[in-house]
Coordinates of C-alpha atoms in Angstrom, one line a residue:
X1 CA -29.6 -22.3 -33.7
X2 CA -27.5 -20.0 -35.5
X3 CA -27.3 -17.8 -32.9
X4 CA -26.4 -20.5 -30.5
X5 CA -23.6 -21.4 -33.4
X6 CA -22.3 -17.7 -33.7
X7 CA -21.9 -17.1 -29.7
X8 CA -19.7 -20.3 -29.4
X9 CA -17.8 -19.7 -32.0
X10 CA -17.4 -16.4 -30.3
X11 CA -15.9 -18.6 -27.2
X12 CA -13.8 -20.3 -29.0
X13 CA -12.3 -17.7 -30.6
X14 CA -11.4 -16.6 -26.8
X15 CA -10.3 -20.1 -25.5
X16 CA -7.9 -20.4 -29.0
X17 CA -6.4 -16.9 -28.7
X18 CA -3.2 -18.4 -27.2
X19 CA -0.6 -21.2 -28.9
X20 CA -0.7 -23.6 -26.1
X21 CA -4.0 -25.4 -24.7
X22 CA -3.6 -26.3 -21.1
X23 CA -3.7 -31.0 -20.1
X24 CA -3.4 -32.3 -16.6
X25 CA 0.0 -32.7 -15.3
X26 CA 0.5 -36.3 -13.8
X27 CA 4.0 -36.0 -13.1
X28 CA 3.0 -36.3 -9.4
X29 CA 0.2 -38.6 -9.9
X30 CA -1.7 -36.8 -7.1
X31 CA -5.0 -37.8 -8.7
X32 CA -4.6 -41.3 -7.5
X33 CA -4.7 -40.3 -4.1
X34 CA -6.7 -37.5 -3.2
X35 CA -9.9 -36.4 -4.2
X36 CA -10.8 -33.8 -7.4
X37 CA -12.2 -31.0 -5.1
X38 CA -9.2 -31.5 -2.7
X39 CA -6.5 -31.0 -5.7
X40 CA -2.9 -30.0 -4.4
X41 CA -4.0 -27.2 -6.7
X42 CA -6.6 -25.4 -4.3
X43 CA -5.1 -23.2 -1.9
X44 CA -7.8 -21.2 -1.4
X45 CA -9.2 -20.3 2.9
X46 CA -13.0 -21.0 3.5
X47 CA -13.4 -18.9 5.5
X48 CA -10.8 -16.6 7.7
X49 CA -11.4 -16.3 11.6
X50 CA -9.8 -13.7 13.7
X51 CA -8.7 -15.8 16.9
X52 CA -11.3 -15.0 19.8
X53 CA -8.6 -13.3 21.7
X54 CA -7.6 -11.0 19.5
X55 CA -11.6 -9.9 19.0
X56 CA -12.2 -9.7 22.7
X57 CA -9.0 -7.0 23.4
X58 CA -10.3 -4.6 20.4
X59 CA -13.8 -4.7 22.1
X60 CA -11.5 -4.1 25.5
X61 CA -9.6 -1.1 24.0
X62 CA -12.6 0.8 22.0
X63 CA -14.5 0.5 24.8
X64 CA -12.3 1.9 27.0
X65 CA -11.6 4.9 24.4
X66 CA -15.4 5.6 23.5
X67 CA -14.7 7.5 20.3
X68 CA -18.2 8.9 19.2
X69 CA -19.6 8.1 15.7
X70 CA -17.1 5.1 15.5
X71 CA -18.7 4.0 12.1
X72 CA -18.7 7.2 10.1
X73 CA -14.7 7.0 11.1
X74 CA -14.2 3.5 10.3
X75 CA -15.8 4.1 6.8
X76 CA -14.3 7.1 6.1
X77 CA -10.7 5.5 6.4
X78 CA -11.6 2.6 4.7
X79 CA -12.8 4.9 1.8
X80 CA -9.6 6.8 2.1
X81 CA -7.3 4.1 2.2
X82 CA -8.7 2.0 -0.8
X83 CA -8.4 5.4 -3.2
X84 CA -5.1 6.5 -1.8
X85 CA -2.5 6.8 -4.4
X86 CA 1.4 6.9 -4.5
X87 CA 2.8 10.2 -4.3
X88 CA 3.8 12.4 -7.0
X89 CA 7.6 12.0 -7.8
X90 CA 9.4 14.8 -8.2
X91 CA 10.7 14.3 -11.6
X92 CA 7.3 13.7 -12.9
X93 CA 5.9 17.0 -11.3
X94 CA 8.7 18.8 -13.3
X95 CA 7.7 16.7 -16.3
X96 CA 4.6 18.0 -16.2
X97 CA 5.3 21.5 -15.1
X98 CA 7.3 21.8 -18.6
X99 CA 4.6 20.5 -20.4
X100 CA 2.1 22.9 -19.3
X101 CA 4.7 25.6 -20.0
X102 CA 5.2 25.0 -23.4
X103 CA 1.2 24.1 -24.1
X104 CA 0.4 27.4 -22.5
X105 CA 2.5 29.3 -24.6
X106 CA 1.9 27.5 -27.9
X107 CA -1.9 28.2 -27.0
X108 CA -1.8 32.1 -26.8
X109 CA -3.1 33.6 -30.2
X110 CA -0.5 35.9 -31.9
X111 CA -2.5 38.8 -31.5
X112 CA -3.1 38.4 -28.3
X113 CA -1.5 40.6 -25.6
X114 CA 2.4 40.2 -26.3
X115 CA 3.3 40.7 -22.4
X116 CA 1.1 37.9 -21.2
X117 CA 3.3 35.7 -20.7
X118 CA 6.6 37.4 -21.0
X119 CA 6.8 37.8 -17.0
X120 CA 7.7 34.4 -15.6
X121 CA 5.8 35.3 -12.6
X122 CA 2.7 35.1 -14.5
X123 CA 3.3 31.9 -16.3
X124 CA 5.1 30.5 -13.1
X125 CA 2.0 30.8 -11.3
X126 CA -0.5 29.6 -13.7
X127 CA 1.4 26.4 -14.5
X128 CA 1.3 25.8 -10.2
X129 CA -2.5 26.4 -10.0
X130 CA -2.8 24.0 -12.7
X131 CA -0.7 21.3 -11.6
X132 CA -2.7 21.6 -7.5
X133 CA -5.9 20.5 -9.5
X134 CA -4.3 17.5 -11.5
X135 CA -2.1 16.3 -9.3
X136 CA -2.8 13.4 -6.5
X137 CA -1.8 15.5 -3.0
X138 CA -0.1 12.3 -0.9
X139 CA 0.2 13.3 2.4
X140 CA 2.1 10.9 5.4
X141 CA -1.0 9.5 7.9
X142 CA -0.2 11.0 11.6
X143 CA -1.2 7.7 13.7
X144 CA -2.1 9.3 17.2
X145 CA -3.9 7.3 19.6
X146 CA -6.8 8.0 18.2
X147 CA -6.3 7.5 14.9
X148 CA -4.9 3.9 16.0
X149 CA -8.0 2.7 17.6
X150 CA -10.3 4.2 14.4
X151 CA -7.3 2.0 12.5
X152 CA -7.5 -1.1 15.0
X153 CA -11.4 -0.8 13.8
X154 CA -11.3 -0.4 10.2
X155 CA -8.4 -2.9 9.2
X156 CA -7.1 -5.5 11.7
X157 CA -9.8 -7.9 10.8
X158 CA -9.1 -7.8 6.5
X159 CA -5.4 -7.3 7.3
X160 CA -5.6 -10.6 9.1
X161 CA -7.7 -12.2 6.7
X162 CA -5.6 -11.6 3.6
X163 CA -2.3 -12.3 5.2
X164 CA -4.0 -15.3 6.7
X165 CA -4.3 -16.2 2.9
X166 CA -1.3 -15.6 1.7
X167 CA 0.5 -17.5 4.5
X168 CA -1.8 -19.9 4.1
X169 CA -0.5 -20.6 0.4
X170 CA 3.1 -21.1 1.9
X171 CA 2.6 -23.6 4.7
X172 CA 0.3 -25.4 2.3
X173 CA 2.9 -25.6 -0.8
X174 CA 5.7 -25.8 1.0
X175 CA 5.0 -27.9 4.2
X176 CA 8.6 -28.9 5.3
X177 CA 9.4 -25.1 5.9
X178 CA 8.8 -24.6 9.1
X179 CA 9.8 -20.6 10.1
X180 CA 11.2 -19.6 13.8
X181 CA 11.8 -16.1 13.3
X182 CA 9.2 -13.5 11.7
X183 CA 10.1 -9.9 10.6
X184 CA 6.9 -7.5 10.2
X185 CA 8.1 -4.2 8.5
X186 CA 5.3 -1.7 9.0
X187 CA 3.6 -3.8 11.4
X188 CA 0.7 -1.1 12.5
X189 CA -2.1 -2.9 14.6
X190 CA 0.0 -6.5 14.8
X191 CA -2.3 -8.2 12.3
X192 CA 0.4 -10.3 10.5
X193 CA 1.8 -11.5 13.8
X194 CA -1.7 -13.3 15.0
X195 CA -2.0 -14.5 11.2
X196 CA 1.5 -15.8 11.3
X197 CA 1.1 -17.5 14.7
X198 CA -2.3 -18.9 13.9
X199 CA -0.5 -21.3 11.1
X200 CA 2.0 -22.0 12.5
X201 CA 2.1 -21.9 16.4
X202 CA 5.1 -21.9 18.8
X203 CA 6.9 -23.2 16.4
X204 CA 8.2 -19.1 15.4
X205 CA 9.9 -18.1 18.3
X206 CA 10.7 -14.3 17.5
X207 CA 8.7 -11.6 16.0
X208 CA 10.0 -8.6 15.3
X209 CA 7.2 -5.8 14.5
X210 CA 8.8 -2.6 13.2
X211 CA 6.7 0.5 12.9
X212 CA 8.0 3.7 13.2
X213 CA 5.1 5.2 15.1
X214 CA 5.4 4.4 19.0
X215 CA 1.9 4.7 19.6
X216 CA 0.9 2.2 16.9
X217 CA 4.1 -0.3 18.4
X218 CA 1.9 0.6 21.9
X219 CA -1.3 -0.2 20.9
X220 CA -0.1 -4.0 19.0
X221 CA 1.3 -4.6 22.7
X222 CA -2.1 -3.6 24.2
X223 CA -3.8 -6.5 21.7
X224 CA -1.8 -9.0 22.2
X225 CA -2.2 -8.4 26.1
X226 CA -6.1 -8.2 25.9
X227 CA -6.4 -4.9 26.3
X228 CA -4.6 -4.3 29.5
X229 CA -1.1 -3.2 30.2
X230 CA -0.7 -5.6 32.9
X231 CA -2.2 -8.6 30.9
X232 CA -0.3 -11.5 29.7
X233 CA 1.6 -11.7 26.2
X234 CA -1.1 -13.9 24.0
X235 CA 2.1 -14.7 21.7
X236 CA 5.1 -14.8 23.2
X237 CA 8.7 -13.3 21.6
X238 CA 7.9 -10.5 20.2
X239 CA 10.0 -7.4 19.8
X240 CA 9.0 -4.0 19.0
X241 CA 11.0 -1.7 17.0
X242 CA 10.8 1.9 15.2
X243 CA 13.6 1.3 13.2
X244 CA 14.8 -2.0 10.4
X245 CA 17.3 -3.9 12.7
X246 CA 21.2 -2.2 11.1
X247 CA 23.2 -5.3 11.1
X248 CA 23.0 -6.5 7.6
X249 CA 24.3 -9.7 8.3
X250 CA 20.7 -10.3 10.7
X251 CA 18.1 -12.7 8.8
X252 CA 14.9 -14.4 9.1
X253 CA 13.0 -17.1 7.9
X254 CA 10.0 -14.5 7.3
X255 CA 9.9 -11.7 6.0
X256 CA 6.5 -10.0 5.4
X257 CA 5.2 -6.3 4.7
X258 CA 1.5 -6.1 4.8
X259 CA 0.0 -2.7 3.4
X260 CA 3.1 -0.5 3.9
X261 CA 4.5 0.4 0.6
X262 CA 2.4 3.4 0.5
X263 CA 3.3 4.8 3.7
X264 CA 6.7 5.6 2.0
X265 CA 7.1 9.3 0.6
X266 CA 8.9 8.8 -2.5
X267 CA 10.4 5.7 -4.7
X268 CA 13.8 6.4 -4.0
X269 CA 13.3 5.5 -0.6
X270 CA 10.9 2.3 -1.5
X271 CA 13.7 1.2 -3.2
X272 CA 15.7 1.4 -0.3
X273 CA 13.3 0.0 2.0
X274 CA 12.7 -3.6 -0.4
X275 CA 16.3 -3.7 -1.3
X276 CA 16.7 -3.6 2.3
X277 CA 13.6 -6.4 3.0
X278 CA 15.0 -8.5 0.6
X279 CA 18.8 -8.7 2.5
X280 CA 17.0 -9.7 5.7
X281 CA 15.2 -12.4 3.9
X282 CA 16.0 -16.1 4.4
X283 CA 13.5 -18.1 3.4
X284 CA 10.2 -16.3 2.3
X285 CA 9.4 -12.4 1.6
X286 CA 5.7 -11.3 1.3
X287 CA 4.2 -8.2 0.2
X288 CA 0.7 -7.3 0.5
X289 CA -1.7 -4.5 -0.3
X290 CA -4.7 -2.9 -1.6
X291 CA -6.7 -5.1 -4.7
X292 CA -6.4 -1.6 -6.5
X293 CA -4.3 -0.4 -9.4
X294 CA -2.0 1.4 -7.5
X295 CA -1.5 -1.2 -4.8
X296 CA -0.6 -3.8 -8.3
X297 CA 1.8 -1.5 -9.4
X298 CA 3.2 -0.9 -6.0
X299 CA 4.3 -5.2 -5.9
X300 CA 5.5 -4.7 -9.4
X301 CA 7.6 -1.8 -8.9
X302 CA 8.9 -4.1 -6.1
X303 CA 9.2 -7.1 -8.2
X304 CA 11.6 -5.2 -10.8
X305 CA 13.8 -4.0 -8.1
X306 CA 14.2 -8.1 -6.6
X307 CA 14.8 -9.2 -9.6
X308 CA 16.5 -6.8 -12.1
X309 CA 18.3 -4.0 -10.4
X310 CA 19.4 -6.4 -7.8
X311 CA 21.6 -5.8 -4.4
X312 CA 24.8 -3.9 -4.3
X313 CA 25.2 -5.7 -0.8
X314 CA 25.1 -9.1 -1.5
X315 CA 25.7 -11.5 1.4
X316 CA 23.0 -14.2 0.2
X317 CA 23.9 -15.3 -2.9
X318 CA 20.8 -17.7 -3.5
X319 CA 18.6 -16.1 -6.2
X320 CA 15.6 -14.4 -5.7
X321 CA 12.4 -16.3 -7.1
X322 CA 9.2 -15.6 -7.5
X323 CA 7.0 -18.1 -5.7
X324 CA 3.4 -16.5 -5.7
X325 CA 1.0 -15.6 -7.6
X326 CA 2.8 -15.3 -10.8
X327 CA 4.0 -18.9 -12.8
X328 CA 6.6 -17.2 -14.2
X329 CA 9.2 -14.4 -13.4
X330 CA 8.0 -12.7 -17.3
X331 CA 6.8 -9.2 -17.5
X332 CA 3.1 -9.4 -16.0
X333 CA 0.9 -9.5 -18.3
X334 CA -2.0 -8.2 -16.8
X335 CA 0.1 -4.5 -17.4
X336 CA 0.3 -5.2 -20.9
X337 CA -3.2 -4.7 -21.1
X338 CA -4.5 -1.3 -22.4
X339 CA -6.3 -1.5 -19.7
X340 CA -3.8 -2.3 -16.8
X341 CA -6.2 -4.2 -14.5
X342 CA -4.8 -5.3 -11.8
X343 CA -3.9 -8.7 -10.4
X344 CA -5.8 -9.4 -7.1
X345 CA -7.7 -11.7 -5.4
X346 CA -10.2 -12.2 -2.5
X347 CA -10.2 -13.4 1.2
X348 CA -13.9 -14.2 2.3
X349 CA -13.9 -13.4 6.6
X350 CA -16.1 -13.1 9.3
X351 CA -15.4 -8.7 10.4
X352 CA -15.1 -7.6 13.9
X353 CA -18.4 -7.4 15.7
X354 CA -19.8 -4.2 15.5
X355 CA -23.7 -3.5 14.9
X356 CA -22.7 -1.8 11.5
X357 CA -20.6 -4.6 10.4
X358 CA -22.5 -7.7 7.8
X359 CA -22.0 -11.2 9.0
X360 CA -19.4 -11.7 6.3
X361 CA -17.1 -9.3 4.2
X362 CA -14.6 -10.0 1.3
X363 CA -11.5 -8.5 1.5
X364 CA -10.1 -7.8 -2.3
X365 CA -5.8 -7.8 -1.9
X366 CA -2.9 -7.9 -4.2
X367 CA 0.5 -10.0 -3.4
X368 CA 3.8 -11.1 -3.9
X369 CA 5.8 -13.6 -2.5
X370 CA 9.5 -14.3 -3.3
X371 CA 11.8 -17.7 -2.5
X372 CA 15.3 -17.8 -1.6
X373 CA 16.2 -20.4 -4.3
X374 CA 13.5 -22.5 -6.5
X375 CA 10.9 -23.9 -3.8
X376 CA 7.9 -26.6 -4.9
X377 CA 10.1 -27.1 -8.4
X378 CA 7.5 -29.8 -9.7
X379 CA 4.4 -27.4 -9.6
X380 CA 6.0 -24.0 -10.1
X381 CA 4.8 -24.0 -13.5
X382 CA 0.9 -24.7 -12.8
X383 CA -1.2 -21.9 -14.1
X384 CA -2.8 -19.5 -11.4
X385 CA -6.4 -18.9 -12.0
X386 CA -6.9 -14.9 -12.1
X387 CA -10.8 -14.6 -12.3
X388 CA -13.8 -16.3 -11.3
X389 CA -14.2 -19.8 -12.6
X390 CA -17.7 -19.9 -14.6
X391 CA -18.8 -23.2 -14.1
X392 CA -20.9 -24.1 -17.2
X393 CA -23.1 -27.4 -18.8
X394 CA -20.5 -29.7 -19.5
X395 CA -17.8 -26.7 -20.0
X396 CA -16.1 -24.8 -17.4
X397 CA -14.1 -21.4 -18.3
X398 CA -11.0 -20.5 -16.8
X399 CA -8.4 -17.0 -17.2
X400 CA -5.4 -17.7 -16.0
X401 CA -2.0 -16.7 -16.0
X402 CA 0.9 -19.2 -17.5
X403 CA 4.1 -20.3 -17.1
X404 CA 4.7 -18.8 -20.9
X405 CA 4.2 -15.1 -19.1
X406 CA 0.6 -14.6 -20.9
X407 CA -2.7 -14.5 -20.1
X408 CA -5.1 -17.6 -20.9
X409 CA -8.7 -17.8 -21.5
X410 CA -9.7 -21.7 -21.9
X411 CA -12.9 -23.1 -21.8
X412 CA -12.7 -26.9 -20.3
X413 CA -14.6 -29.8 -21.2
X414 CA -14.3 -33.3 -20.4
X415 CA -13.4 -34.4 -24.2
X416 CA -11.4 -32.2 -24.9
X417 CA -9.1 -32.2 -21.7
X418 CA -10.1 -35.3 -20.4
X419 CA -12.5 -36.2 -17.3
X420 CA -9.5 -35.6 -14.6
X421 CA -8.9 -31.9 -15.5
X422 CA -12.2 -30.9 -16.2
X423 CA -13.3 -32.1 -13.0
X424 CA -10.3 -30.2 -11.4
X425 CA -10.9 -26.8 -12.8
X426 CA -14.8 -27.2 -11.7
X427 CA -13.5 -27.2 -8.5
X428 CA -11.3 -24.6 -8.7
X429 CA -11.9 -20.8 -7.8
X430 CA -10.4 -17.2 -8.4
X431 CA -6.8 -17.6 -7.0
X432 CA -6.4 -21.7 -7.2
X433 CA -3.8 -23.0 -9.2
X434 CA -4.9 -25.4 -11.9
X435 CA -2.4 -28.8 -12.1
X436 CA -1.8 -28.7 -15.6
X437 CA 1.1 -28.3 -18.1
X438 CA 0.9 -26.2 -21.8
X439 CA 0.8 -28.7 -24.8
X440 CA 1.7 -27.3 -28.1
X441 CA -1.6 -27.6 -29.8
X442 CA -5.2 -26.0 -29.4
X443 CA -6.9 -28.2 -32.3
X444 CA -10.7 -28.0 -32.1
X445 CA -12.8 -30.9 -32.1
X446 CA -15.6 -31.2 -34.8
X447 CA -17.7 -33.6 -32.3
X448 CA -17.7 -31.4 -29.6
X449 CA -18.8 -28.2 -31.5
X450 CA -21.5 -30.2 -33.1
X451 CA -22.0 -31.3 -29.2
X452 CA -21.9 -27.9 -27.8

């Protein structure tokens, strides 16, 4: 019994860490109409489907190509592209290089020999070898033809699924907007342009995929025609480019860059390149990438840039808003952390069909999406769930990040918070929202410990 005592005290201690205990928010009175497990609140995809089309022209195209040991290529990639880093800068390297300089000197005994490091040449060339082992080497991927197909293989189906997702989010939250024109910077394999047109139809008149590889531009054409050059366009309107369109002045309602952050060789020019996103932006931008470390900080480098160091060129003077994940447009807090883990969630989808391939894989993603102006005002503030729920007897914990810019850890029960909220956040999951609103207590109750 007193261990049972001390472990949820323990709890406790967790869910009362913060200043502000979450309570339903009835401002909309959504309750009244809808169900618990179908909460406004939920936003989450069941499961993500590549359309039958686009499945039958990769089957079309790889057999065609018959590339040999197709699996060991597929996982290699995948493998590659999940570890893959940002490259070096060059300020950093020479950061480092003077650091090494100045340790390997101060580490030389005195009575050592005195010319050891007197000739540059020598120290010059120990502080390189050094820095070749400890550095990450980011090279530029060459996409040939048939690194495209091994590409078409390992990513179009999670590429769909997480975009799916995140678009998803927007048509859900936001139902009255209602895009025509799409812009897919780094558009690769044409993943986002079947996710965009599976939510919302012919109502997007004109995509334009920009990639700067022609063969990659190429092969997108080839899926979206089944597989054949003389086949018909699945989705018409699109446009291929291998350059961002120049007019500055030229917007659309979507903007969205799906795993291409990375593919840029230096910050200076992914500043450029989101500054640049950002001015073409009418109603929605969307980044996506890796579930890693590297693809969190990636969003977040791009999320300072949006909405601290601003546009020289300003010709939309709306402000720039962050409309998903984060409740808040705070410092995240998740990199506050000593140990900076990232923010990401998963996509559960059904994988091209290949013998190799399991009936169902999860595809782990981070995101960002950004408003032109405040969208979805009265819900902006609900807290986004950022791990998975654990559903409990009579208790349900929830992490989540706040509209106060911190990190939450609550655990739920239907005395405390009342029967509508508890039965909400049992039916939530890792990337929901919960409809709630922060009070300004966190008093325990003596009956429910007794109870618990």
């Amino acid at each position: 019994m007193l261990a049972l005592r001390t472990r949820f005290q323990h709890f406790r201690a967790l869910s009362s860490g913060t200043t502000a205990a979450p309570q339903i928010d009835n401002s909309s009175d959504f309750l009244s109409r809808v169900p618990h497990r179908k909460h406004p609140g939920i936003i989450r995809m069941n499961m993500a489907r590549l359309p039958q089309e686009a499945q039958d022209a990769i089957n079309v195209l790889l057999k065609k190509s018959a590339i040999r040991q197709l699996e060991e290529h597929v996982i290699r990639l995948n493998n590659y592209l999940w570890s893959r880093k940002r490259p070096c800068e060059d300020r950093d390297l020479r950061e480092k290089a003077t650091e090494l300089e100045q340790k390997f000197k101060e580490n030389t005994p005195f009575n050592s020999d005195l010319n050891l490091y007197q000739n540059d040449e020598k120290l010059k060339s120990r502080v390189l070898s050094t820095l070749r082992k400890n550095i990450y080497h980011w090279q530029p991927l060459s996409y040939t033809e048939q690194f495209g197909l091994v590409y078409l293989a390992a990513r179009f189906d999670g590429g769909f699924a997480a975009v799916s997702r995140v678009l998803q989010e927007i048509y859900q939250r936001v139902p009255e907007f209602k895009p025509q024109t799409l812009m897919d910077f780094g558009s690769g394999t044409g993943s986002v342009s079947w996710a965009a047109h599976s939510i919302w139809g012919n109502n997007l008149k004109e995509y334009v995929c920009v990639d700067s590889s022609a063969s990659m531009n190429t092969l997108s054409e080839l899926v979206l025609r089944g597989g054949s050059e003389k086949g018909k366009m699945h989705i018409t309107g699109i446009h291929f480019r291998q350059f961002l369109p120049a007019s500055p002045k030229v917007q659309f309602d979507l903007v969205v860059s799906a795993y291409a952050l990375n593919e840029l060789p230096n910050y200076a020019e992914r500043e450029k390149t989101i500054q640049t996103l950002w001015r073409k932006t009418g109603g929605f931008l969307v980044l996506v990438e890796n579930g890693t470390c590297e693809g969190h900080q990636l969003l977040m480098e791009a999320r300072d840039i949006i909405l601290k160091r601003g546009d020289k060129e300003v010709l939309d003077h709306r402000p720039a808003c962050v409309f998903a994940p984060c409740a808040h447009q705070l410092k995240c807090p998740k990199l506050a952390e000593s140990s900076q883990k990232p923010c990401n969630f998963v996509q559960q989808y059904q994988p091209l069909r290949f013998s190799w391939n399991q009936p169902i894989h999860w595809e782990k993603f981070s995101y960002l999406v950004f408003s032109r102006g405040p969208v979805g005002e009265n819900d902006s503030h609900w807290p986004r769930v950022v791990a998975p729920v654990l559903r409990r007897t009579r208790h349900v914990h929830c992490n989540t990040c706040c509209s106060d810019g911190k990190l939450h850890h609550d655990i739920i029960t239907a005395r405390r918070h009342g029967k509508d909220f508890y039965r909400c956040a049992r039916k939530c999951d890792w990337g929901d929202r919960l409809p709630a609103m922060l009070s300004s207590s966190d008093t325990p109750d003596k009956n429910e410990d007794d109870e618990n």
